[in-house]
XYZ file of C-alpha atoms in Angstrom:
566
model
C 76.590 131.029 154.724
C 75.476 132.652 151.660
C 71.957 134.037 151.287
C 69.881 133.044 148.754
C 69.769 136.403 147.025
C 73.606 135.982 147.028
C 73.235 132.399 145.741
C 70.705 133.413 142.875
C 73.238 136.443 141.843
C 76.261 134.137 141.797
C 74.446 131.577 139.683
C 73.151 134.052 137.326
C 76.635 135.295 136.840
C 77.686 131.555 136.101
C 74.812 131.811 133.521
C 75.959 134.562 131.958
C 79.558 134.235 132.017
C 78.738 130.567 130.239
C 76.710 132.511 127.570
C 79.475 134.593 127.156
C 82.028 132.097 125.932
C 79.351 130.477 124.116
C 78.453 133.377 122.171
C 82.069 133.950 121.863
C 83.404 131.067 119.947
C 80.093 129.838 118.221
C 79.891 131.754 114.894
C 77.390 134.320 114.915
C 74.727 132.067 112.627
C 74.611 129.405 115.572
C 74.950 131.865 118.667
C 71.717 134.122 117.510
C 70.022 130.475 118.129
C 70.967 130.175 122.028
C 67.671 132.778 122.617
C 65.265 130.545 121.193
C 65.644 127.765 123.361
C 64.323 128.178 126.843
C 65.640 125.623 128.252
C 69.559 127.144 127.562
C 68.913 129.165 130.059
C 69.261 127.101 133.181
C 71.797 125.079 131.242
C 75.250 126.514 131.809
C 77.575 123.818 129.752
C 74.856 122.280 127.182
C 73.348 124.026 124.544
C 70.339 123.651 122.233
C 70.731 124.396 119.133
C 68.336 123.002 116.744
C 65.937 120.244 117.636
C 62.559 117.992 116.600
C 60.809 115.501 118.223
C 63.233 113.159 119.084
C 66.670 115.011 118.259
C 69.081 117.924 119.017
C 72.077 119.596 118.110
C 73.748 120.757 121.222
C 76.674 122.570 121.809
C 78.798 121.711 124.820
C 80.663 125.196 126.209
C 83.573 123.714 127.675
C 84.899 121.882 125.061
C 83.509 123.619 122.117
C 82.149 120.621 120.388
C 78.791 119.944 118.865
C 76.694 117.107 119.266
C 73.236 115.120 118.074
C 71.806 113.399 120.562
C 68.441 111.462 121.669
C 65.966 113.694 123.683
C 65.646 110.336 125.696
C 62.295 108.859 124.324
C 63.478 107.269 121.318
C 65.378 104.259 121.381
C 68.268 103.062 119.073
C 68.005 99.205 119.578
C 66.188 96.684 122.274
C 69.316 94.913 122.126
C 71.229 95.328 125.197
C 74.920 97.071 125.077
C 74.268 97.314 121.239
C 77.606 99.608 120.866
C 76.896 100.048 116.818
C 75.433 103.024 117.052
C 77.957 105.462 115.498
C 78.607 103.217 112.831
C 74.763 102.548 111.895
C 74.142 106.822 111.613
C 77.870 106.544 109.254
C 76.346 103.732 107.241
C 72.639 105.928 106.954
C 74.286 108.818 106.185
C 76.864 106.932 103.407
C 73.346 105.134 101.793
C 71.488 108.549 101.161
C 74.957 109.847 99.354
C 76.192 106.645 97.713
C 74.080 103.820 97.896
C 75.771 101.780 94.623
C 79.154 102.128 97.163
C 77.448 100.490 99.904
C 75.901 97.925 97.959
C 79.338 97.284 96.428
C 80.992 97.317 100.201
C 78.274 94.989 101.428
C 78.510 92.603 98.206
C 82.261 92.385 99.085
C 81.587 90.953 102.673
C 79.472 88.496 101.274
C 81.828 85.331 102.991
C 81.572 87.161 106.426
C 77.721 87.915 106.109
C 77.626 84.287 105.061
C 79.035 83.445 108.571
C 77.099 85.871 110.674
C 74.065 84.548 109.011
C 74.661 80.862 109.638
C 75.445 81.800 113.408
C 72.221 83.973 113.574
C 69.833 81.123 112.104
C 71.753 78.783 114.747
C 70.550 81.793 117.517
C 67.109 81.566 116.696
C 66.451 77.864 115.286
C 69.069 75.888 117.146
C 69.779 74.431 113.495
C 73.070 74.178 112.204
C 73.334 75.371 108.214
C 76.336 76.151 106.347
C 77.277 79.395 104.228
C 75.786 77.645 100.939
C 72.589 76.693 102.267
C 69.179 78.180 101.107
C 68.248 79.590 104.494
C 71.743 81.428 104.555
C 71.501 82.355 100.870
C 67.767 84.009 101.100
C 68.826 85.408 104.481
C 71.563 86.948 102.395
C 69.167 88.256 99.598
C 66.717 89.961 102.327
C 68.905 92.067 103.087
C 69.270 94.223 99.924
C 65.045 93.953 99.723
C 64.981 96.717 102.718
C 66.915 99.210 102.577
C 67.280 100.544 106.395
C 68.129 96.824 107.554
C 70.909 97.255 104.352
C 71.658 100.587 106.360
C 72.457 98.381 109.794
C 74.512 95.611 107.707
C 77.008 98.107 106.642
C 77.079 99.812 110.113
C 77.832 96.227 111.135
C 80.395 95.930 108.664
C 82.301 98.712 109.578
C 82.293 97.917 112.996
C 83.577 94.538 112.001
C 86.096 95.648 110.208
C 87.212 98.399 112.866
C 86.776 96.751 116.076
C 86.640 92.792 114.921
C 84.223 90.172 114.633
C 80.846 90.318 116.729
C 79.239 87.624 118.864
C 75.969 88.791 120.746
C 73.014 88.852 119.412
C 73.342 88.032 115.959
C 70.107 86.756 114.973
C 68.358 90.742 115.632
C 71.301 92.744 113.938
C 71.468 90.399 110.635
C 68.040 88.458 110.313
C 65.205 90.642 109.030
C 62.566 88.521 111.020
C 64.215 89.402 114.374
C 65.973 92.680 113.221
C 62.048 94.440 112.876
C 61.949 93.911 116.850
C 64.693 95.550 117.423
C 63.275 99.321 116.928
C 66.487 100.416 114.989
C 64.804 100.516 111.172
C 62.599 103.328 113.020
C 65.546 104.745 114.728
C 67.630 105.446 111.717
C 64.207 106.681 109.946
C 63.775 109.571 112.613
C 67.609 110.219 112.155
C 67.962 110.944 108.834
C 64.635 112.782 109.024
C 66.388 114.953 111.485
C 69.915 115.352 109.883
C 68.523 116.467 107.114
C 66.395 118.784 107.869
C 69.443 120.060 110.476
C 71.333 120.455 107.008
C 68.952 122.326 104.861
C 68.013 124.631 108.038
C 71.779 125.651 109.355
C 74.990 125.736 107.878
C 76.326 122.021 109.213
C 78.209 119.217 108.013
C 77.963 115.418 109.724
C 79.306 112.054 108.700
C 77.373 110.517 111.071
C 79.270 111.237 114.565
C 81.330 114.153 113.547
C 79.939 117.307 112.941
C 81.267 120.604 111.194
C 79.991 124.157 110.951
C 80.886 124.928 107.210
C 82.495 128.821 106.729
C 84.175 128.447 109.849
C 87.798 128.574 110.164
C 88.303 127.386 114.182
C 85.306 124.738 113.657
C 87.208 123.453 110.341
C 90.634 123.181 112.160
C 89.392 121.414 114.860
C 86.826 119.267 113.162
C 89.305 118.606 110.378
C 89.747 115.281 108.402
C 87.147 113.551 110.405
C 85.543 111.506 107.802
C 84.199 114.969 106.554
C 84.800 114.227 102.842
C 81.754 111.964 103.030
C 79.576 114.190 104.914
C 75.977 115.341 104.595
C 75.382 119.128 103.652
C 72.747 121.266 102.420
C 74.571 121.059 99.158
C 74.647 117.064 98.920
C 73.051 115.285 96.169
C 70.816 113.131 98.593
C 68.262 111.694 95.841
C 69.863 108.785 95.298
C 69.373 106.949 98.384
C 66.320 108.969 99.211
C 64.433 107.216 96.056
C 65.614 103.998 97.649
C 64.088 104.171 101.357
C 60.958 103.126 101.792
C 57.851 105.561 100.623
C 56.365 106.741 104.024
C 59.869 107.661 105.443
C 60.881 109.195 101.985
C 58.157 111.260 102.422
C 58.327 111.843 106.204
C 62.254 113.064 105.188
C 60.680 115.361 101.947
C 58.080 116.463 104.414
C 60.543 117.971 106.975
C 62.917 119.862 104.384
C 59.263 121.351 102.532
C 56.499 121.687 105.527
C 52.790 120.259 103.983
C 49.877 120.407 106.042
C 48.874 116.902 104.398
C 49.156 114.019 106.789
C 51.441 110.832 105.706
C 51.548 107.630 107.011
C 54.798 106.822 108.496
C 55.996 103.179 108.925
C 58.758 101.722 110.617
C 57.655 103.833 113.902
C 60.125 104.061 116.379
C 60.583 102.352 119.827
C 59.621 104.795 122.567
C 60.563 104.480 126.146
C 57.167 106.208 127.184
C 55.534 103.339 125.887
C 57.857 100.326 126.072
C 60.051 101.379 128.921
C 59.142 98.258 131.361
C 59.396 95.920 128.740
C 63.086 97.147 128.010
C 64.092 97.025 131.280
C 62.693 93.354 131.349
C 64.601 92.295 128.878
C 67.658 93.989 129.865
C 67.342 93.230 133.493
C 68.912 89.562 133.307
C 70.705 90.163 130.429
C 73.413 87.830 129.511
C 75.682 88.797 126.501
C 77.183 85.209 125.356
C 79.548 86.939 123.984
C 83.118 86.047 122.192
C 85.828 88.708 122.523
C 87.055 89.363 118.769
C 90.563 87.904 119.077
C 88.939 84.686 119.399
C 86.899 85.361 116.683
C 89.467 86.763 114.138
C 90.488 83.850 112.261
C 86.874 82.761 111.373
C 86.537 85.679 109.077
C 88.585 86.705 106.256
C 90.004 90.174 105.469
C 88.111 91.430 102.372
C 89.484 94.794 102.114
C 92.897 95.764 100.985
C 95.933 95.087 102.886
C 98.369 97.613 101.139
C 98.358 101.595 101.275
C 100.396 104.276 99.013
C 100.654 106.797 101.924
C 103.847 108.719 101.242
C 103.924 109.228 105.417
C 101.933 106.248 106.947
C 100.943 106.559 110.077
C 99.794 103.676 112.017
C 100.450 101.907 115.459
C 98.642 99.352 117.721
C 99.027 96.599 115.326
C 99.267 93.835 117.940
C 99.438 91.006 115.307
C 99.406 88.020 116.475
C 100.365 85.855 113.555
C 104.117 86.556 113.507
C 103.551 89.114 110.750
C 102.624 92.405 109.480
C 98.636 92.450 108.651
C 99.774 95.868 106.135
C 101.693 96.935 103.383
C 102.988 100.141 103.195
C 106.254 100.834 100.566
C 107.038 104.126 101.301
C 107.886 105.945 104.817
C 105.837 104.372 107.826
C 105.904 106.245 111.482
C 105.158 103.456 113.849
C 103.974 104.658 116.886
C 104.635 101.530 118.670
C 102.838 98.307 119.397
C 103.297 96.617 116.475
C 103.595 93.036 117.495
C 102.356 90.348 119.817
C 103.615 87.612 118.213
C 107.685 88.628 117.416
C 106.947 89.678 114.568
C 110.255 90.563 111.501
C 110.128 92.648 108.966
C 112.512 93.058 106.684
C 111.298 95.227 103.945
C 109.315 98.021 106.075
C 111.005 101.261 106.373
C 110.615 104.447 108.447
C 111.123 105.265 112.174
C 109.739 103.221 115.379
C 108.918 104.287 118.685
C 108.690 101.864 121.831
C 105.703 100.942 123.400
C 104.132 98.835 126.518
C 103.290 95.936 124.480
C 106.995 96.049 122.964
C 108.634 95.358 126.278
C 107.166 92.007 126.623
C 107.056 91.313 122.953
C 110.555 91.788 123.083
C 111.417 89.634 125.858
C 113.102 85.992 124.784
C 110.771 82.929 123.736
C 112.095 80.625 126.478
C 111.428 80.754 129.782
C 114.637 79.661 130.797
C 116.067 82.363 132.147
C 119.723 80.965 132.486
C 119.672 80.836 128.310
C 121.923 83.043 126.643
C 118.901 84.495 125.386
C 118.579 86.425 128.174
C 121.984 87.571 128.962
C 121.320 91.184 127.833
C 117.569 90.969 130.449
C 119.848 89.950 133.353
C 120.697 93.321 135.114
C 117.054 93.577 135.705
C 116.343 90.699 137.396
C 115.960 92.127 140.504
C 114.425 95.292 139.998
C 110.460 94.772 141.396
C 108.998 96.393 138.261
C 110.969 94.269 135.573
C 109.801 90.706 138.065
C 105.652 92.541 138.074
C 105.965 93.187 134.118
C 107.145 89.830 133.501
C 104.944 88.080 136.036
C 101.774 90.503 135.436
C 101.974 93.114 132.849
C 98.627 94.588 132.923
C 98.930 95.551 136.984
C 102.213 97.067 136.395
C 102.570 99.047 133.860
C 102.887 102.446 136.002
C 105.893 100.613 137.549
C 107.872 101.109 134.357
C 110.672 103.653 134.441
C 110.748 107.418 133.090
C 111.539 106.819 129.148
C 115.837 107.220 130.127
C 116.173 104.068 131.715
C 118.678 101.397 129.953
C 115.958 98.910 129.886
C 114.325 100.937 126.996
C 117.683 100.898 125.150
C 117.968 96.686 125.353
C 114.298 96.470 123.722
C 115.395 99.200 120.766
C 118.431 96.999 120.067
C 116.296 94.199 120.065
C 113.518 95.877 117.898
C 116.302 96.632 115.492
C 117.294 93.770 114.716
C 113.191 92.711 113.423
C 112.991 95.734 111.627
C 116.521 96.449 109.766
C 114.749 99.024 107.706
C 113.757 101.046 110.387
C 115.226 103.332 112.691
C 114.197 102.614 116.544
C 114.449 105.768 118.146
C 114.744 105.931 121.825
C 115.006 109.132 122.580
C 116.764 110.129 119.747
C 115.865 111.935 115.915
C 115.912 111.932 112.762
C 115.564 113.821 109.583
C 113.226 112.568 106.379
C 112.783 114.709 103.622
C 113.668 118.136 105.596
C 111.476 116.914 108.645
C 112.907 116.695 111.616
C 111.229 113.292 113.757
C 111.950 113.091 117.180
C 111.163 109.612 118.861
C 110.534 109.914 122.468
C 110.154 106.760 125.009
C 106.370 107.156 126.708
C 105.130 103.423 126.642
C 102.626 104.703 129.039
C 101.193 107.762 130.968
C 102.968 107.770 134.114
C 100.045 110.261 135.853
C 101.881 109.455 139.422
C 104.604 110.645 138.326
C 103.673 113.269 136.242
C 106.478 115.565 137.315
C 109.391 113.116 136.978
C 107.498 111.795 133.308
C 107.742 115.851 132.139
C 110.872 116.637 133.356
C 112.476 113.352 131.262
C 110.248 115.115 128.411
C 111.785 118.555 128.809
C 115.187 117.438 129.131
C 115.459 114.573 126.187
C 113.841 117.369 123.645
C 116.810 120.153 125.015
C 118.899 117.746 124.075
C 117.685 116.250 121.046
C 116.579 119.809 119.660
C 119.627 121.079 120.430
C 119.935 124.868 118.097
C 118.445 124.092 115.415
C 114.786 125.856 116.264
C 113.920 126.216 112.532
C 113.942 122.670 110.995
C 110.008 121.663 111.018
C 109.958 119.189 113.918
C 107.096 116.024 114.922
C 107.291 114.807 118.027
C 106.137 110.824 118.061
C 105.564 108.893 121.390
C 103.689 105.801 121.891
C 101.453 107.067 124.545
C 100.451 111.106 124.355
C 102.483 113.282 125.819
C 99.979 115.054 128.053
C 96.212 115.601 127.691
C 96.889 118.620 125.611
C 98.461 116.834 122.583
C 96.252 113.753 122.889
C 92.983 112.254 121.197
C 91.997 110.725 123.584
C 88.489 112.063 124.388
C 88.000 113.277 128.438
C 84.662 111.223 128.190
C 87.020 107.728 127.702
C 87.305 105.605 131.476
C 90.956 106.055 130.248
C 90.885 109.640 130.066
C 92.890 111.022 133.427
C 92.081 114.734 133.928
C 95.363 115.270 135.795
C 97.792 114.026 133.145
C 97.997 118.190 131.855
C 101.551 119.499 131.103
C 102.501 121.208 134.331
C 105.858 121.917 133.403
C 106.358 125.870 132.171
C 109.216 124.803 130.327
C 108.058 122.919 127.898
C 105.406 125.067 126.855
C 108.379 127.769 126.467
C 110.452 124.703 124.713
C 107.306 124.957 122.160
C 107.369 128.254 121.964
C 111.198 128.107 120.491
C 111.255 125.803 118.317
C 108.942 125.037 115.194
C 107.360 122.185 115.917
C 104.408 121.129 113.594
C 102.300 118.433 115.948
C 102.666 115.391 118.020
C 101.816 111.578 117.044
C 100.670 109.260 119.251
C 98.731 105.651 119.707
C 98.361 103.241 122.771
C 94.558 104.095 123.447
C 92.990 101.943 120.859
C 91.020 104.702 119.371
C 88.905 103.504 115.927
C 89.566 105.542 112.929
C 85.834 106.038 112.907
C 86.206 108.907 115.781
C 88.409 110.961 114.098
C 92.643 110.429 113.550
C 93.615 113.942 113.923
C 92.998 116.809 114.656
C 94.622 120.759 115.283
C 94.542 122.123 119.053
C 96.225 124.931 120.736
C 99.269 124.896 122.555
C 102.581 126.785 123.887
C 100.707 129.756 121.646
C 100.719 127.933 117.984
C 98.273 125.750 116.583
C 99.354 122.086 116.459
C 98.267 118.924 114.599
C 97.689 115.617 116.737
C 97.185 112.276 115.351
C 96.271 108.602 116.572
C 96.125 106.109 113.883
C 95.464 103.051 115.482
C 95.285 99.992 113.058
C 92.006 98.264 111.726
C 91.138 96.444 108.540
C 89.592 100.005 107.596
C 92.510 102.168 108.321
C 96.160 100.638 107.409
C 97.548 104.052 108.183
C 97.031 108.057 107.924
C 98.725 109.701 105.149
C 100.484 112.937 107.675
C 101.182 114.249 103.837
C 97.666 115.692 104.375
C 98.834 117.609 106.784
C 102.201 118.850 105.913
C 101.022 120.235 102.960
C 98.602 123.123 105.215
C-alpha cells in the first residue's frame, strides 16, 4: 500500500504533468490565466479560464477544447428536458450582430409559428383557434414587442428546422404569458452579459456553442468552419441588437465591457437554483413530456427555406426521406455518404458518387413480401444466413450482425442502388476520379466495434487494392459510418460514442503515411450541422480534414470546395 506522502507526491505529479500539457498547447495569452484561478489547481482535466457570476470559460486538457458553461446556480429553462439550449445562445448571439436577419428569418416562418401558436393557446386554454384567428395573430405580434423572447423563437426555429418539429411544452417556449416563467429571458440576459465581456477581455471568438481563440493556428484548424463566420469578437459591430434589448440588460451588458460604480436596475433576473431549487425539482419530479416524435410531426409544417444548393462538391447524407423523393437539389457533384432513402426513393437527374449505408440494405430490399417473387431472386442466397433473417425481421437489434464491407450482399444492394440513381456511381469498395480527385468509396454501414480487427483489416486491404501505385493523386476516403474514432465527428461525450472503436491496425496508419490522402467523409450518427460539419485532426503524421454533413432543412449539403482550396 502506498503511503500517503507517496499518494500526495504522485498526485501532485498528475497536477503538474496536466499543467504541463495545458500550458503547452493553450497559447501563451490563455495559459498565463491558469494562475489566477485557484480552483485549477486541484483540477487536473478542467480549466478556468475566465469567469463571472454565473459563467466560465474552461478549458478541458484532454481534448483541447474550450467551453462556456453554467457555474450551476443559474438556470436555462424550468421546462423539463428543454434540449434548445445551443440553439437559443446561436439565436442571442445572431440578434446582437444582425437583428434585421433574424427578424427576416422569423417573418419567413410565419405559417409554422402560426401552428405552434395555435397548439400552445390549445396547451394553456384547452380552446381550439386556427392560424388566422386574433389570439394566434396577437400571439404572433408579441413576439417581435420583446426582444429576448424574439431571441428564443429563432433558437426554436433553428432547432425546428435542424432536428424537426417540436411537441412539449409549447405554450412556455412560444407564448409570452407562460414564456416569462420559464427563467430563460434572464438566462440569455446573463449570457450575453458574459460573452461579451469574455470578448472584449480575451482574444475569443463564439457562435454560440463553438468557440475559437483568434491568432491561433492549431485552435483555427481545429475549430474551423464551425459557424465561425457569424461569430462574436471583440471586433464585432454589436450596437445593433444591443440598442434593441431591453434598457436594464443593455446597460447591465455596457456595464460589464466599461466597469461604473453606479448601481442599475436589472430586470428579467434569472432563475437560481439556490432559491428555486425545490420548486424545480417539483415540477420536474412527475414530469410527463406528451411529446410527438418529429416524423410524425413533419408533414404539419411546411419547408420555408430553400430546397436547392450551388455547392460545386455537396456533401450530404442521412436523408432518410420518406416521401419517395429527394427533399434537395443539388446540380453539380454530390458525395452521398449513404442513407439517402426510406421510402425507395429514384433519382434520375442527381449526379456524383454513393456510398452504402445501414438504412440502404433494407431500403433496398423488394416491396413485396412475397419472397417466392422474382423480385427477390437476386436476395435468395441469403436466406439462410442468421444475420440477413435478424436484419429483415429486426433491423435495429442486428445491425452488428452485418458482414465486413467484402461480402456479396453489399454488391446486390449497389446494383440495386444503381439502377435509382443512373447518374451516380455506387461505389462498393471501389474509386473514382472527379476533377483530379481521387474518391474512394468504402462499405462501413456500421461500426463493427466487436470486430474491430476483422472491420480494419477489410479497411487495410480494400485501400491496398484500390490505391494501388498511384500515392500522389489527392485521395478522400468516404464511408457511411467513420472509419475509426480518429477520423470521426462524432463527439466522445455522444451515448454513441465507443471509446474502443480506435484504429489498432499499424498498417493503416503507415498506408496514410504513403499515400496523399486529404481527409475522410462520413455520416450515419445524425449529427446537426449546428455542432460543427468538419473539422482538421491529426493522423498517420499529416493533418486531415473530416466531415459529417448530415441533412436538415438548414444544411442541404457542405460545399468540400472550402476545403480543397487550403
Amino acid at each position: 500500500m502506498k503511503s500517503n506522502l507517496s499518494i500526495e507526491k504522485s498526485n501532485k505529479k498528475q497536477e503538474l504533468s496536466a499543467s504541463a500539457k495545458a500550458e503547452t498547447v493553450l497559447p501563451a495569452e490563455l495559459a498565463a490565466r491558469l494562475d489566477l484561478y485557484p480552483e485549477n489547481k486541484r483540477r487536473p482535466v478542467n480549466k478556468t479560464l475566465f469567469k463571472n457570476e454565473f459563467f466560465q470559460l474552461t478549458y478541458h486538457v484532454r481534448d483541447y477544447s474550450l467551453d462556456i458553461s453554467s457555474r450551476g446556480d443559474i438556470v436555462y429553462s424550468a421546462i423539463p428536458y428543454d434540449t434548445a439550449r445551443n440553439y437559443i445562445q446561436r439565436a442571442a448571439i445572431q440578434y446582437l450582430l444582425h437583428p434585421e436577419e433574424v427578424r427576416k428569418y422569423i417573418e419567413l416562418h410565419k405559417p409554422t409559428l402560426e401552428k405552434y401558436l395555435m397548439l400552445s393557446i390549445y396547451q394553456v386554454t384547452n380552446q381550439r383557434v386556427n392560424e388566422q384567428s386574433p389570439e394566434v395573430q396577437q400571439a404572433y405580434e408579441a413576439i417581435f414587442q420583446n426582444p429576448l423572447l424574439e431571441i428564443q423563437i429563432l433558437g426554436r426555429l433553428l432547432q425546428h428546422d435542424e432536428t424537426g418539429p417540436l411537441s412539449a411544452n409549447l405554450a412556455g417556449k412560444f407564448l409570452f404569458s407562460e414564456n416569462v416563467k420559464t427563467g430563460i429571458a434572464g438566462y440569455i440576459a446573463e449570457y450575453l452579459n458574459f460573452v461579451v465581456q469574455l470578448t472584449q477581455s480575451l482574444p475569443i471568438m463564439t457562435d454560440g456553442k463553438n468557440l475559437q481563440f483568434l491568432g491561433s493556428g492549431q485552435q483555427e484548424n481545429r475549430m474551423a468552419n464551425k459557424g465561425m463566420q457569424q461569430a462574436l469578437t471583440f471586433e464585432s459591430d454589436i450596437a445593433p441588437g444591443l440598442n434593441l434589448l431591453p434598457q436594464e440588460v443593455k446597460q447591465s451588458i455596457e456595464r460589464s465591457i466599461v466597469p461604473t460604480t453606479q448601481p442599475l436596475p436589472v430586470n428579467n433576473r434569472p432563475l437560481l437554483r439556490s432559491e428555486f431549487g425545490k420548486e424545480l425539482s417539483e415540477v420536474r419530479k412527475g414530469y410527463v413530456a406528451h411529446s410527438v416524435h418529429p416524423d410524425e410531426l413533419g408533414s404539419y409544417f411546411e419547408n420555408v427555406l430553400s430546397t436547392e444548393n450551388t455547392n460545386q462538391l455537396n456533401v450530404i447524407s442521412d436523408v432518410h426521406a420518406t416521401d419517395g423523393k429527394l427533399p434537395f437539389v443539388n446540380r453539380q457533384f454530390n458525395i452521398l455518404a449513404g442513407d439517402l432513402s426510406d421510402s425507395h426513393v429514384k433519382d434520375e437527374t442527381i449526379k456524383g458518387i454513393y456510398v452504402i449505408g445501414n438504412h440502404d440494405l433494407l431500403d433496398t430490399l423488394p416491396i413485396t413480401s412475397d419472397k417466392t417473387d422474382e423480385a427477390w431472386d437476386l436476395w435468395r442466397p441469403f436466406y439462410r444466413k442468421k444475420w440477413f433473417k435478424e436484419l429483415v425481421k429486426n433491423p435495429d437489434d442486428s445491425w452488428f450482425l452485418l458482414p465486413t464491407g467484402d461480402h456479396p450482399y453489399y454488391g446486390v444492394v449497389q446494383t440495386e442502388l444503381a439502377k435509382r440513381y443512373p447518374k451516380v456511381a455506387v461505389l462498393n469498395n471501389q474509386s473514382l476520379i472527379h476533377d483530379g480527385v481521387r474518391y474512394v468509396g468504402l462499405t462501413i454501414p456500421v461500426a463493427l466495434v466487436d470486430r474491430k480487427k476483422a472491420q480494419q483489416q477489410f479497411i487495410l486491404h480494400t485501400l491496398q487494392a484500390v490505391l494501388e501505385e498511384d500515392r500522389d493523386i489527392p485521395t478522400i476516403l468516404v464511408s457511411h459510418a467513420p472509419l475509426f474514432n480518429e477520423l470521426s465527428l462524432l463527439p466522445p461525450k455522444s451515448e454513441a460514442y465507443n471509446k474502443d472503436y480506435t484504429c489498432s491496425e499499424p498498417e493503416i496508419e503507415a498506408l496514410f503515411e504513403q499515400y496523399n490522402i486529404l481527409g475522410a467523409i462520413h455520416g450515419h450518427h445524425h449529427l446537426p450541422a449546428s455542432s460543427g460539419r468538419f473539422k482538421y485532426t491529426e493522423f498517420a503524421g499529416k493533418k486531415l480534414f473530416v466531415v459529417c454533413s448530415i441533412y436538415s432543412k438548414i444544411n442541404t449539403g457542405f460545399e468540400l470546395m472550402s476545403l480543397m482550396k487550403n
